[in-house]
Amino acid sequence: MKTQQTALMSWSGGKDSCLALWRARRAGMTVPLLITAMDESGTRARSHGVPPALLLAQAASLDAELRFYSASWAAYEEKFIAMLRAAAAEDFGHAIFGDIDLAPHRAWEEKVCAAAGLIPQLPLWDEPRRRLVDEFIAAGFKAVVVCVDGEHLPAEFCGRDFDAAFLADLPPGVDACGENGEFHTFVYDGPAFRAPVALRRTRILDYRSPGGATDHFQELAPASEAARAGARGRKKRRSRIALVHAPRRRLRRFFNHRHQLDVKHQARIRRNVCGGGRAVGQSGWNHQGALAAHGHAGDALIPAGNDGADTQGERKRATAAVNRRTVERRHGVAVRQARVIQPARVTD
C-alpha cells in the first residue's frame, strides 16, 4: 500500500533528473517509479536519444521501475497525463520533475499534475544553476554528453564526459546546466546507483530539424552488446586459426597412430620373416614383402599365394601398408620410416 509520500519521477536519464531524484529520496520520499517518453518508434528517448536498454539498466541500478510511453510531440501531453493518471490509480501522490527555473515548464507540470490528481515536486527549483552542477560533480555522479545543439556547440562536445574539463571548455553564453537546451546528458554512475551502467560510445549522429537546425547525438549501446560483438569476432579468429592448424593436428594424430602400427608391424615381421615357428620358403616372403617391411609399402604389391604362410593375413597387411603410404603422400610430408628388424636372406 503506497502512501502520499510515494512519488513517481518524470525521467530523462540526465543529470537534472538524477539530482532531483537523489535529493527527493534523501528528503524521505519513496520513489519507486520512473516514467520516460520515447519517440514514435520506441527505440530512443524523446529528447536525449538514449536506447531503452540503457534506460532500463539505469533504472535497475537506481532500484526503480521504468515505464515507457511512445508519443509524437503533438500527442505528448495527452499520453503523459494518461501515464500520470494510471500512477495515481496505484496510490502515487506526487510527481517529481528536474526543472530549475524556467517558469513555462513549471506551469505545464502543474497543469498536467492537476489533471491527474498529483502534487508536483521540483527539488531543484530556483537554485543557482552553477551551484547545482558543482553539487552533481562533487557528489560523485558521472555522466556522458549525449546530445548537443549545433547552434550552440560543435559536434566535438558530443560524447564527452560531463566534468570540470567539459565545463571549462564551454564557450561564453552556454549555460553550465544546459538548461536552455544547449546539451543533454546520460548519467551512468554515482551515489544513487548500486553499480555503474556499463555502456560504450559508438558513433556521432547528426539530425537536421525541419527548421534547419542541426543536433548532434552520441549513440550509446550497452557494453554487453560490445562484449558479444567482441566474442563473435574472437570466435571467427579462432575458427581461422583452427583452419590453419587443422592439418598439423591431423598429422600429429596420424604420427601417433603410425607409431602404434610400426610396433605391431615389427612384431609381424619378426614372426613371419624370422620364423615364428614356421619355415618360410622363397615364395613365402618375396621381394615385394621385403619392400613393405622396409616402409616402402606404396611400392609393393599384394604378395602372391603362399602355401607356407597365412596368405589371407599377408594380403590384409600389405593392403593396409599401401593405404598408409597413400595417406602420407596426400599430406605431402615424409613420415619417418619404421624401424624394423631386417628380414633374413632367403636362399633356395
mmCIF file of C-alpha atoms in Angstrom:
data_model
loop_
_atom_site.group_PDB
_atom_site.id
_atom_site.type_symbol
_atom_site.label_atom_id
_atom_site.label_comp_id
_atom_site.label_asym_id
_atom_site.label_seq_id
_atom_site.Cartn_x
_atom_site.Cartn_y
_atom_site.Cartn_z
ATOM 1 C CA MET A 1 0.000 0.000 0.000
ATOM 2 C CA LYS A 2 1.552 3.276 -1.163
ATOM 3 C CA THR A 3 1.349 6.461 0.865
ATOM 4 C CA GLN A 4 1.047 10.125 -0.014
ATOM 5 C CA GLN A 5 4.853 10.326 0.233
ATOM 6 C CA THR A 6 5.192 7.851 -2.648
ATOM 7 C CA ALA A 7 6.191 9.626 -5.825
ATOM 8 C CA LEU A 8 6.929 8.932 -9.454
ATOM 9 C CA MET A 9 9.666 10.686 -11.405
ATOM 10 C CA SER A 10 9.426 12.264 -14.842
ATOM 11 C CA TRP A 11 12.646 10.735 -16.081
ATOM 12 C CA SER A 12 15.003 11.697 -18.906
ATOM 13 C CA GLY A 13 18.081 9.847 -17.647
ATOM 14 C CA GLY A 14 20.038 13.117 -17.480
ATOM 15 C CA LYS A 15 21.822 14.958 -14.703
ATOM 16 C CA ASP A 16 18.937 17.212 -13.574
ATOM 17 C CA SER A 17 16.511 14.290 -13.253
ATOM 18 C CA CYS A 18 19.123 12.255 -11.407
ATOM 19 C CA LEU A 19 19.995 15.018 -8.959
ATOM 20 C CA ALA A 20 16.300 15.704 -8.293
ATOM 21 C CA LEU A 21 15.677 12.010 -7.617
ATOM 22 C CA TRP A 22 18.652 11.812 -5.287
ATOM 23 C CA ARG A 23 17.516 14.869 -3.328
ATOM 24 C CA ALA A 24 13.909 13.664 -3.063
ATOM 25 C CA ARG A 25 14.956 10.296 -1.667
ATOM 26 C CA ARG A 26 17.334 11.911 0.801
ATOM 27 C CA ALA A 27 14.423 14.097 1.947
ATOM 28 C CA GLY A 28 12.451 10.964 2.828
ATOM 29 C CA MET A 29 10.278 10.400 -0.257
ATOM 30 C CA THR A 30 9.792 6.947 -1.710
ATOM 31 C CA VAL A 31 10.340 6.999 -5.483
ATOM 32 C CA PRO A 32 9.878 3.515 -6.974
ATOM 33 C CA LEU A 33 8.688 4.568 -10.438
ATOM 34 C CA LEU A 34 10.295 6.403 -13.361
ATOM 35 C CA ILE A 35 8.373 7.477 -16.483
ATOM 36 C CA THR A 36 10.156 8.181 -19.762
ATOM 37 C CA ALA A 37 8.827 9.441 -23.090
ATOM 38 C CA MET A 38 10.123 7.682 -26.216
ATOM 39 C CA ASP A 39 9.909 8.693 -29.856
ATOM 40 C CA GLU A 40 7.233 7.243 -32.133
ATOM 41 C CA SER A 41 9.339 4.189 -32.932
ATOM 42 C CA GLY A 42 10.023 3.422 -29.260
ATOM 43 C CA THR A 43 13.750 2.966 -29.951
ATOM 44 C CA ARG A 44 15.076 6.252 -28.500
ATOM 45 C CA ALA A 45 14.226 8.602 -25.646
ATOM 46 C CA ARG A 46 12.234 11.563 -26.875
ATOM 47 C CA SER A 47 14.809 14.309 -26.180
ATOM 48 C CA HIS A 48 18.070 12.582 -25.311
ATOM 49 C CA GLY A 49 18.154 9.792 -27.895
ATOM 50 C CA VAL A 50 19.142 7.081 -25.389
ATOM 51 C CA PRO A 51 18.083 3.483 -26.223
ATOM 52 C CA PRO A 52 15.622 1.742 -23.883
ATOM 53 C CA ALA A 53 18.102 -0.983 -22.890
ATOM 54 C CA LEU A 54 20.376 1.576 -21.244
ATOM 55 C CA LEU A 55 17.478 3.360 -19.570
ATOM 56 C CA LEU A 56 16.279 0.057 -18.138
ATOM 57 C CA ALA A 57 19.766 -0.749 -16.845
ATOM 58 C CA GLN A 58 19.955 2.723 -15.327
ATOM 59 C CA ALA A 59 16.587 2.322 -13.569
ATOM 60 C CA ALA A 60 17.559 -1.123 -12.255
ATOM 61 C CA SER A 61 20.736 0.307 -10.740
ATOM 62 C CA LEU A 62 18.617 3.053 -9.143
ATOM 63 C CA ASP A 63 16.218 0.460 -7.655
ATOM 64 C CA ALA A 64 13.246 1.783 -9.604
ATOM 65 C CA GLU A 65 10.736 0.533 -12.125
ATOM 66 C CA LEU A 66 10.811 2.210 -15.531
ATOM 67 C CA ARG A 67 7.718 2.707 -17.690
ATOM 68 C CA PHE A 68 7.883 3.931 -21.275
ATOM 69 C CA TYR A 69 5.358 5.595 -23.493
ATOM 70 C CA SER A 70 5.835 6.465 -27.161
ATOM 71 C CA ALA A 71 4.432 9.732 -28.443
ATOM 72 C CA SER A 72 4.892 12.407 -31.054
ATOM 73 C CA TRP A 73 5.276 15.974 -29.830
ATOM 74 C CA ALA A 74 1.637 16.600 -30.770
ATOM 75 C CA ALA A 75 0.377 13.735 -28.579
ATOM 76 C CA TYR A 76 2.995 14.138 -25.856
ATOM 77 C CA GLU A 77 0.822 15.914 -23.268
ATOM 78 C CA GLU A 78 -2.188 13.642 -23.681
ATOM 79 C CA LYS A 79 -0.189 10.465 -23.267
ATOM 80 C CA PHE A 80 1.799 11.844 -20.341
ATOM 81 C CA ILE A 81 -1.391 12.698 -18.464
ATOM 82 C CA ALA A 82 -2.631 9.152 -19.107
ATOM 83 C CA MET A 83 0.555 7.785 -17.518
ATOM 84 C CA LEU A 84 0.127 10.085 -14.502
ATOM 85 C CA ARG A 85 -3.482 9.022 -14.036
ATOM 86 C CA ALA A 86 -2.506 5.364 -14.124
ATOM 87 C CA ALA A 87 0.065 6.036 -11.387
ATOM 88 C CA ALA A 88 -2.471 7.984 -9.314
ATOM 89 C CA ALA A 89 -4.792 4.964 -9.522
ATOM 90 C CA GLU A 90 -1.962 2.979 -7.902
ATOM 91 C CA ASP A 91 -1.900 5.386 -4.930
ATOM 92 C CA PHE A 92 1.016 7.550 -6.041
ATOM 93 C CA GLY A 93 0.617 11.018 -4.533
ATOM 94 C CA HIS A 94 3.443 13.085 -6.087
ATOM 95 C CA ALA A 95 5.242 13.619 -9.374
ATOM 96 C CA ILE A 96 8.857 14.820 -9.302
ATOM 97 C CA PHE A 97 10.434 16.972 -12.029
ATOM 98 C CA GLY A 98 14.011 18.129 -12.554
ATOM 99 C CA ASP A 99 13.354 21.669 -13.834
ATOM 100 C CA ILE A 100 15.312 24.512 -12.256
ATOM 101 C CA ASP A 101 13.956 27.946 -13.079
ATOM 102 C CA LEU A 102 12.002 28.044 -16.357
ATOM 103 C CA ALA A 103 8.544 29.286 -15.411
ATOM 104 C CA PRO A 104 6.728 27.942 -18.541
ATOM 105 C CA HIS A 105 7.999 24.442 -17.732
ATOM 106 C CA ARG A 106 6.723 24.630 -14.166
ATOM 107 C CA ALA A 107 3.354 25.934 -15.317
ATOM 108 C CA TRP A 108 2.967 22.962 -17.683
ATOM 109 C CA GLU A 109 3.969 20.473 -14.973
ATOM 110 C CA GLU A 110 1.442 21.914 -12.536
ATOM 111 C CA LYS A 111 -1.208 21.689 -15.261
ATOM 112 C CA VAL A 112 -0.672 18.013 -16.088
ATOM 113 C CA CYS A 113 -0.406 17.048 -12.408
ATOM 114 C CA ALA A 114 -3.704 18.797 -11.663
ATOM 115 C CA ALA A 115 -5.325 16.820 -14.493
ATOM 116 C CA ALA A 116 -4.098 13.568 -12.945
ATOM 117 C CA GLY A 117 -4.677 14.462 -9.277
ATOM 118 C CA LEU A 118 -0.989 14.518 -8.304
ATOM 119 C CA ILE A 119 1.138 17.055 -6.438
ATOM 120 C CA PRO A 120 4.184 18.318 -8.388
ATOM 121 C CA GLN A 121 7.558 18.381 -6.662
ATOM 122 C CA LEU A 122 10.600 20.298 -8.011
ATOM 123 C CA PRO A 123 13.570 19.649 -5.674
ATOM 124 C CA LEU A 124 15.947 21.841 -7.729
ATOM 125 C CA TRP A 125 13.649 24.790 -8.208
ATOM 126 C CA ASP A 126 15.076 28.308 -8.103
ATOM 127 C CA GLU A 127 18.614 27.353 -7.113
ATOM 128 C CA PRO A 128 21.720 28.762 -8.841
ATOM 129 C CA ARG A 129 22.471 26.616 -11.865
ATOM 130 C CA ARG A 130 26.211 26.512 -11.396
ATOM 131 C CA ARG A 131 25.807 25.510 -7.754
ATOM 132 C CA LEU A 132 23.681 22.539 -8.840
ATOM 133 C CA VAL A 133 26.288 21.495 -11.402
ATOM 134 C CA ASP A 134 29.049 21.686 -8.811
ATOM 135 C CA GLU A 135 26.950 19.642 -6.369
ATOM 136 C CA PHE A 136 26.331 16.997 -9.019
ATOM 137 C CA ILE A 137 30.029 16.582 -9.822
ATOM 138 C CA ALA A 138 31.213 16.849 -6.203
ATOM 139 C CA ALA A 139 28.738 14.141 -5.134
ATOM 140 C CA GLY A 140 30.445 11.708 -7.490
ATOM 141 C CA PHE A 141 27.889 11.413 -10.276
ATOM 142 C CA LYS A 142 29.247 10.549 -13.708
ATOM 143 C CA ALA A 143 27.528 11.409 -16.977
ATOM 144 C CA VAL A 144 28.225 11.494 -20.699
ATOM 145 C CA VAL A 145 27.009 14.262 -23.011
ATOM 146 C CA VAL A 146 24.633 12.531 -25.426
ATOM 147 C CA CYS A 147 23.229 15.466 -27.396
ATOM 148 C CA VAL A 148 24.334 18.990 -28.308
ATOM 149 C CA ASP A 149 22.521 21.743 -30.167
ATOM 150 C CA GLY A 150 24.605 22.625 -33.202
ATOM 151 C CA GLU A 151 23.668 26.282 -32.875
ATOM 152 C CA HIS A 152 25.440 26.495 -29.506
ATOM 153 C CA LEU A 153 28.129 23.791 -29.541
ATOM 154 C CA PRO A 154 30.149 21.948 -32.208
ATOM 155 C CA ALA A 155 29.918 18.191 -32.596
ATOM 156 C CA GLU A 156 33.232 17.727 -30.718
ATOM 157 C CA PHE A 157 31.430 18.351 -27.417
ATOM 158 C CA CYS A 158 29.116 15.395 -28.060
ATOM 159 C CA GLY A 159 30.229 12.176 -26.375
ATOM 160 C CA ARG A 160 32.436 13.869 -23.795
ATOM 161 C CA ASP A 161 32.241 13.226 -20.072
ATOM 162 C CA PHE A 162 30.284 15.856 -18.184
ATOM 163 C CA ASP A 163 33.003 17.026 -15.813
ATOM 164 C CA ALA A 164 35.034 20.063 -14.842
ATOM 165 C CA ALA A 165 37.037 19.920 -18.083
ATOM 166 C CA PHE A 166 33.843 19.967 -20.135
ATOM 167 C CA LEU A 167 32.532 22.964 -18.203
ATOM 168 C CA ALA A 168 35.823 24.814 -18.612
ATOM 169 C CA ASP A 169 35.664 24.368 -22.401
ATOM 170 C CA LEU A 170 32.126 25.703 -22.792
ATOM 171 C CA PRO A 171 32.074 28.865 -24.924
ATOM 172 C CA PRO A 172 30.649 32.101 -23.471
ATOM 173 C CA GLY A 173 26.861 32.210 -23.380
ATOM 174 C CA VAL A 174 26.367 28.448 -22.976
ATOM 175 C CA ASP A 175 24.710 27.563 -19.681
ATOM 176 C CA ALA A 176 26.591 25.123 -17.437
ATOM 177 C CA CYS A 177 23.369 23.178 -16.850
ATOM 178 C CA GLY A 178 22.333 23.229 -20.497
ATOM 179 C CA GLU A 179 19.005 24.489 -19.215
ATOM 180 C CA ASN A 180 18.354 26.312 -22.484
ATOM 181 C CA GLY A 181 18.682 23.108 -24.485
ATOM 182 C CA GLU A 182 22.358 23.519 -25.380
ATOM 183 C CA PHE A 183 23.153 19.900 -24.428
ATOM 184 C CA HIS A 184 21.751 16.831 -22.689
ATOM 185 C CA THR A 185 23.403 14.107 -20.632
ATOM 186 C CA PHE A 186 23.034 10.484 -19.565
ATOM 187 C CA VAL A 187 24.076 9.566 -16.008
ATOM 188 C CA TYR A 188 25.684 6.150 -15.620
ATOM 189 C CA ASP A 189 27.154 6.167 -12.103
ATOM 190 C CA GLY A 190 27.052 7.963 -8.761
ATOM 191 C CA PRO A 191 25.986 7.718 -5.119
ATOM 192 C CA ALA A 192 22.399 6.846 -6.054
ATOM 193 C CA PHE A 193 23.493 3.829 -8.149
ATOM 194 C CA ARG A 194 24.022 0.313 -6.902
ATOM 195 C CA ALA A 195 26.507 -0.273 -9.743
ATOM 196 C CA PRO A 196 27.699 1.661 -12.794
ATOM 197 C CA VAL A 197 25.722 1.259 -16.005
ATOM 198 C CA ALA A 198 28.030 -0.499 -18.457
ATOM 199 C CA LEU A 199 27.931 1.324 -21.771
ATOM 200 C CA ARG A 200 30.015 2.109 -24.817
ATOM 201 C CA ARG A 201 30.126 5.075 -27.165
ATOM 202 C CA THR A 202 29.638 4.070 -30.788
ATOM 203 C CA ARG A 203 29.259 6.952 -33.274
ATOM 204 C CA ILE A 204 28.035 10.541 -33.603
ATOM 205 C CA LEU A 205 24.754 11.006 -35.444
ATOM 206 C CA ASP A 206 23.590 14.290 -36.954
ATOM 207 C CA TYR A 207 19.922 15.228 -37.108
ATOM 208 C CA ARG A 208 18.653 18.190 -39.115
ATOM 209 C CA SER A 209 15.287 19.506 -37.980
ATOM 210 C CA PRO A 210 12.709 20.848 -40.457
ATOM 211 C CA GLY A 211 13.653 24.369 -39.354
ATOM 212 C CA GLY A 212 17.259 23.828 -40.466
ATOM 213 C CA ALA A 213 18.905 23.422 -37.044
ATOM 214 C CA THR A 214 21.316 20.520 -36.556
ATOM 215 C CA ASP A 215 21.583 18.407 -33.408
ATOM 216 C CA HIS A 216 24.463 16.011 -32.770
ATOM 217 C CA PHE A 217 23.746 12.769 -30.894
ATOM 218 C CA GLN A 218 26.219 10.412 -29.268
ATOM 219 C CA GLU A 219 24.940 6.923 -29.966
ATOM 220 C CA LEU A 220 25.259 4.672 -26.926
ATOM 221 C CA ALA A 221 24.911 0.921 -26.553
ATOM 222 C CA PRO A 222 25.065 -1.469 -23.600
ATOM 223 C CA ALA A 223 28.571 -2.785 -23.032
ATOM 224 C CA SER A 224 27.148 -6.333 -23.105
ATOM 225 C CA GLU A 225 26.456 -5.853 -26.823
ATOM 226 C CA ALA A 226 30.063 -4.828 -27.316
ATOM 227 C CA ALA A 227 31.181 -7.945 -25.424
ATOM 228 C CA ARG A 228 29.009 -10.158 -27.614
ATOM 229 C CA ALA A 229 30.326 -8.465 -30.745
ATOM 230 C CA GLY A 230 33.886 -8.952 -29.487
ATOM 231 C CA ALA A 231 33.145 -12.590 -28.670
ATOM 232 C CA ARG A 232 31.810 -13.124 -32.184
ATOM 233 C CA GLY A 233 34.987 -11.579 -33.583
ATOM 234 C CA ARG A 234 37.183 -13.750 -31.352
ATOM 235 C CA LYS A 235 35.216 -16.837 -32.385
ATOM 236 C CA LYS A 236 35.803 -16.026 -36.059
ATOM 237 C CA ARG A 237 39.519 -15.526 -35.404
ATOM 238 C CA ARG A 238 39.690 -18.827 -33.538
ATOM 239 C CA SER A 239 37.966 -20.527 -36.471
ATOM 240 C CA ARG A 240 40.543 -19.129 -38.874
ATOM 241 C CA ILE A 241 43.374 -20.271 -36.586
ATOM 242 C CA ALA A 242 41.791 -23.712 -36.320
ATOM 243 C CA LEU A 243 41.669 -23.965 -40.118
ATOM 244 C CA VAL A 244 45.349 -23.070 -40.342
ATOM 245 C CA HIS A 245 46.420 -25.563 -37.712
ATOM 246 C CA ALA A 246 43.976 -28.351 -38.548
ATOM 247 C CA PRO A 247 46.389 -30.169 -40.943
ATOM 248 C CA ARG A 248 49.067 -30.145 -38.244
ATOM 249 C CA ARG A 249 46.678 -31.630 -35.736
ATOM 250 C CA ARG A 250 45.629 -34.330 -38.177
ATOM 251 C CA LEU A 251 49.273 -35.133 -38.897
ATOM 252 C CA ARG A 252 50.028 -35.320 -35.180
ATOM 253 C CA ARG A 253 47.251 -37.852 -34.733
ATOM 254 C CA PHE A 254 48.474 -39.707 -37.812
ATOM 255 C CA PHE A 255 52.025 -39.937 -36.470
ATOM 256 C CA ASN A 256 50.786 -41.294 -33.160
ATOM 257 C CA HIS A 257 48.692 -43.868 -34.958
ATOM 258 C CA ARG A 258 51.634 -44.678 -37.265
ATOM 259 C CA HIS A 259 53.859 -45.371 -34.276
ATOM 260 C CA GLN A 260 51.373 -47.905 -32.965
ATOM 261 C CA LEU A 261 51.219 -49.535 -36.393
ATOM 262 C CA ASP A 262 55.008 -49.654 -36.559
ATOM 263 C CA VAL A 263 55.215 -51.588 -33.299
ATOM 264 C CA LYS A 264 52.649 -54.114 -34.496
ATOM 265 C CA HIS A 265 54.317 -54.321 -37.894
ATOM 266 C CA GLN A 266 57.682 -55.153 -36.350
ATOM 267 C CA ALA A 267 56.120 -57.996 -34.392
ATOM 268 C CA ARG A 268 54.580 -59.407 -37.567
ATOM 269 C CA ILE A 269 57.882 -59.199 -39.422
ATOM 270 C CA ARG A 270 59.692 -60.998 -36.615
ATOM 271 C CA ARG A 271 57.026 -63.661 -36.590
ATOM 272 C CA ASN A 272 56.820 -64.151 -40.378
ATOM 273 C CA VAL A 273 60.355 -63.424 -41.590
ATOM 274 C CA CYS A 274 62.449 -64.762 -38.734
ATOM 275 C CA GLY A 275 60.492 -67.945 -38.464
ATOM 276 C CA GLY A 276 57.976 -67.535 -35.685
ATOM 277 C CA GLY A 277 57.816 -71.336 -35.550
ATOM 278 C CA ARG A 278 57.220 -71.688 -39.340
ATOM 279 C CA ALA A 279 59.530 -72.406 -42.254
ATOM 280 C CA VAL A 280 59.204 -69.707 -44.900
ATOM 281 C CA GLY A 281 60.270 -70.543 -48.465
ATOM 282 C CA GLN A 282 61.273 -68.166 -51.225
ATOM 283 C CA SER A 283 57.697 -67.944 -52.441
ATOM 284 C CA GLY A 284 56.530 -67.265 -48.860
ATOM 285 C CA TRP A 285 58.103 -63.782 -48.497
ATOM 286 C CA ASN A 286 59.312 -62.372 -51.775
ATOM 287 C CA HIS A 287 60.918 -59.046 -52.737
ATOM 288 C CA GLN A 288 57.570 -57.243 -52.526
ATOM 289 C CA GLY A 289 57.172 -58.287 -48.912
ATOM 290 C CA ALA A 290 60.687 -57.059 -48.120
ATOM 291 C CA LEU A 291 59.849 -53.628 -49.586
ATOM 292 C CA ALA A 292 56.775 -53.436 -47.396
ATOM 293 C CA ALA A 293 58.864 -54.377 -44.342
ATOM 294 C CA HIS A 294 61.270 -51.502 -45.046
ATOM 295 C CA GLY A 295 58.441 -48.957 -45.184
ATOM 296 C CA HIS A 296 58.049 -48.992 -48.975
ATOM 297 C CA ALA A 297 54.546 -50.334 -48.848
ATOM 298 C CA GLY A 298 53.473 -47.926 -51.572
ATOM 299 C CA ASP A 299 55.865 -49.659 -53.998
ATOM 300 C CA ALA A 300 54.826 -53.179 -53.079
ATOM 301 C CA LEU A 301 52.068 -55.279 -54.498
ATOM 302 C CA ILE A 302 49.941 -57.771 -52.692
ATOM 303 C CA PRO A 303 52.094 -60.891 -52.292
ATOM 304 C CA ALA A 304 51.299 -63.966 -54.293
ATOM 305 C CA GLY A 305 49.810 -67.018 -52.714
ATOM 306 C CA ASN A 306 51.939 -68.856 -50.168
ATOM 307 C CA ASP A 307 51.273 -72.323 -49.020
ATOM 308 C CA GLY A 308 53.690 -71.953 -46.125
ATOM 309 C CA ALA A 309 52.162 -68.731 -44.618
ATOM 310 C CA ASP A 310 48.846 -67.151 -43.808
ATOM 311 C CA THR A 311 48.094 -65.870 -47.327
ATOM 312 C CA GLN A 312 44.920 -64.037 -46.392
ATOM 313 C CA GLY A 313 46.630 -62.269 -43.485
ATOM 314 C CA GLU A 314 49.556 -61.244 -45.671
ATOM 315 C CA ARG A 315 47.205 -59.675 -48.196
ATOM 316 C CA LYS A 316 45.452 -57.641 -45.485
ATOM 317 C CA ARG A 317 48.743 -56.388 -44.068
ATOM 318 C CA ALA A 318 50.064 -55.413 -47.472
ATOM 319 C CA THR A 319 46.826 -53.587 -48.313
ATOM 320 C CA ALA A 320 46.997 -51.668 -45.040
ATOM 321 C CA ALA A 321 50.594 -50.679 -45.833
ATOM 322 C CA VAL A 322 49.505 -49.345 -49.228
ATOM 323 C CA ASN A 323 46.761 -47.303 -47.598
ATOM 324 C CA ARG A 324 49.195 -45.816 -45.108
ATOM 325 C CA ARG A 325 51.595 -44.814 -47.872
ATOM 326 C CA THR A 326 48.706 -43.145 -49.730
ATOM 327 C CA VAL A 327 47.858 -41.084 -46.659
ATOM 328 C CA GLU A 328 51.482 -39.993 -46.364
ATOM 329 C CA ARG A 329 51.592 -38.815 -49.947
ATOM 330 C CA ARG A 330 48.318 -36.897 -49.640
ATOM 331 C CA HIS A 331 49.647 -34.932 -46.699
ATOM 332 C CA GLY A 332 52.805 -34.118 -48.644
ATOM 333 C CA VAL A 333 55.154 -34.968 -45.799
ATOM 334 C CA ALA A 334 57.872 -37.530 -45.329
ATOM 335 C CA VAL A 335 56.793 -39.764 -42.498
ATOM 336 C CA ARG A 336 59.643 -41.312 -40.579
ATOM 337 C CA GLN A 337 60.449 -44.807 -41.682
ATOM 338 C CA ALA A 338 59.579 -47.661 -39.386
ATOM 339 C CA ARG A 339 62.463 -49.149 -37.508
ATOM 340 C CA VAL A 340 62.135 -52.853 -38.263
ATOM 341 C CA ILE A 341 64.270 -55.938 -37.996
ATOM 342 C CA GLN A 342 65.985 -56.674 -41.313
ATOM 343 C CA PRO A 343 64.494 -59.785 -42.861
ATOM 344 C CA ALA A 344 66.791 -62.781 -43.123
ATOM 345 C CA ARG A 345 68.229 -63.515 -46.526
ATOM 346 C CA VAL A 346 66.181 -66.204 -48.105
ATOM 347 C CA THR A 347 68.015 -68.802 -50.186
ATOM 348 C CA ASP A 348 66.875 -71.688 -52.279
#
